[in-house]
Amino acid sequence: MSPEIILNKEEIDEVITEVANKLNNFYKDSDRIPVLIGVLKGALPFMMDLIKKLTFDLEMDFIQVTSYSGTSSTGVIHLKKDITTNIKDRDVIIVEDIVDTGLTLNYLKQYIQLNYSPRDIKICCFVDKKPLRKVQLEPDIVGVTMTQAKFLVGYGFDYNEIGRNIDYVFVPTKKQLEEWDRKLKNN
Ligand code: IMP
Ligand code: MG
C-alpha cells in the first residue's frame, strides 16, 4: 500500500500564499511591528516559507514545547525553550504547524499572556485538525482544515522526530512506521 498524500509541494505553496495574503491584508496599513513566534520544531518549514511571502515589517522568535509521543498527544505539555524578545504590549502571532487537541496552543496562549502581557495574540496554523479537540480553541488564521483525525508526517510533522524534512504531507503506512521503529531502535 502506498501512503496517502494529503498535500503535495504545489498545494503546500498555494496554502502558504493564502495564509500570507490574509496576514498581509491585516497588517498592511498598521504601524505596528508584529512578533511572529514559531513553535519548534514542527512549525519551522511553515514559518520559513511563510515569512518569505510576508510584506510587512516583523520580528521573529521561537518557543519550544513537547506533548506528542509516537502518533498521539500525551496531553502533558513541557516548555523546553522560551522566547527572548520583549513582547510586552506588542502584537504577537503564534505560528504553529497543527492544532489537534488544542492543549498545546491553549497552554502557550495562556503562558505568553500571563508572563509577558502582549497587546494582542493571534494564532496562525498550517493545519487545523478538528476531530480530537479537547479545549475550545479557534485559530485566527488557518491554512488547511482537516475533518478526519489522520496522523500526518512531512513538512514539519514528525513520527518520533523523523520525517520533518520531507517536502510533502502524507499519512504514513503501518509498514513505514514499523520501518522507522526498526531504524530508531538501532540509533
Ligand atoms: P495538540 O496539543 O494536541 O493540539 O497538538 C499539537 C502538537 O502535536 C502539534 O504542535 C504537533 O507537534 C503535534 N501533532 C499533532 N498532530 C500531529 C500529526 O498528525 N503529526 C505529527 N505531529 C502532530
Ligand atoms: Mg508542534
mmCIF file of C-alpha atoms and ligand atoms in Angstrom, residues 39 42 67-68 73 77 96-105 129 150-153 157-158 164, ligand 1:
data_model
loop_
_atom_site.group_PDB
_atom_site.id
_atom_site.type_symbol
_atom_site.label_atom_id
_atom_site.label_comp_id
_atom_site.label_asym_id
_atom_site.label_seq_id
_atom_site.Cartn_x
_atom_site.Cartn_y
_atom_site.Cartn_z
ATOM 1 C CA VAL A 39 6.535 26.789 17.784
ATOM 2 C CA GLY A 42 7.118 21.360 13.761
ATOM 3 C CA SER A 67 3.353 16.967 24.002
ATOM 4 C CA TYR A 68 3.434 14.204 21.412
ATOM 5 C CA SER A 73 -0.706 13.608 22.048
ATOM 6 C CA ILE A 77 2.954 19.879 27.904
ATOM 7 C CA GLU A 96 2.123 26.561 14.708
ATOM 8 C CA ASP A 97 2.151 23.516 12.445
ATOM 9 C CA ILE A 98 -1.095 21.931 13.617
ATOM 10 C CA VAL A 99 -3.872 22.242 16.174
ATOM 11 C CA ASP A 100 -5.063 18.791 17.281
ATOM 12 C CA THR A 101 -6.420 18.519 20.842
ATOM 13 C CA GLY A 102 -5.744 22.254 21.212
ATOM 14 C CA LEU A 103 -3.926 21.697 24.516
ATOM 15 C CA THR A 104 -0.551 22.956 23.267
ATOM 16 C CA LEU A 105 -1.833 26.264 21.916
ATOM 17 C CA LYS A 129 -7.262 19.049 12.758
ATOM 18 C CA LYS A 150 -5.325 11.322 10.445
ATOM 19 C CA PHE A 151 -1.748 11.177 11.693
ATOM 20 C CA LEU A 152 0.430 13.253 9.370
ATOM 21 C CA VAL A 153 4.137 13.206 8.554
ATOM 22 C CA PHE A 157 5.252 16.892 11.012
ATOM 23 C CA ASP A 158 7.188 14.042 12.577
ATOM 24 C CA ARG A 164 10.115 16.677 9.273
HETATM 25 P P1 IMP B 1 -2.273 19.412 20.444
HETATM 26 O O1 IMP B 1 -1.695 19.908 21.713
HETATM 27 O O2 IMP B 1 -2.955 18.078 20.621
HETATM 28 O O3 IMP B 1 -3.158 20.395 19.733
HETATM 29 O O4 IMP B 1 -1.109 19.001 19.496
HETATM 30 C C1 IMP B 1 -0.314 19.886 18.940
HETATM 31 C C2 IMP B 1 1.043 19.307 18.643
HETATM 32 O O5 IMP B 1 1.023 17.891 18.441
HETATM 33 C C3 IMP B 1 1.486 19.902 17.356
HETATM 34 O O6 IMP B 1 2.251 21.034 17.592
HETATM 35 C C4 IMP B 1 2.288 18.801 16.720
HETATM 36 O O7 IMP B 1 3.627 18.954 17.088
HETATM 37 C C5 IMP B 1 1.761 17.525 17.297
HETATM 38 N N1 IMP B 1 0.851 16.857 16.321
HETATM 39 C C6 IMP B 1 -0.497 16.909 16.273
HETATM 40 N N2 IMP B 1 -0.985 16.199 15.249
HETATM 41 C C7 IMP B 1 0.094 15.676 14.614
HETATM 42 C C8 IMP B 1 0.246 14.840 13.441
HETATM 43 O O8 IMP B 1 -0.708 14.428 12.753
HETATM 44 N N3 IMP B 1 1.530 14.506 13.118
HETATM 45 C C9 IMP B 1 2.612 14.930 13.823
HETATM 46 N N4 IMP B 1 2.506 15.735 14.905
HETATM 47 C C10 IMP B 1 1.266 16.087 15.300
#
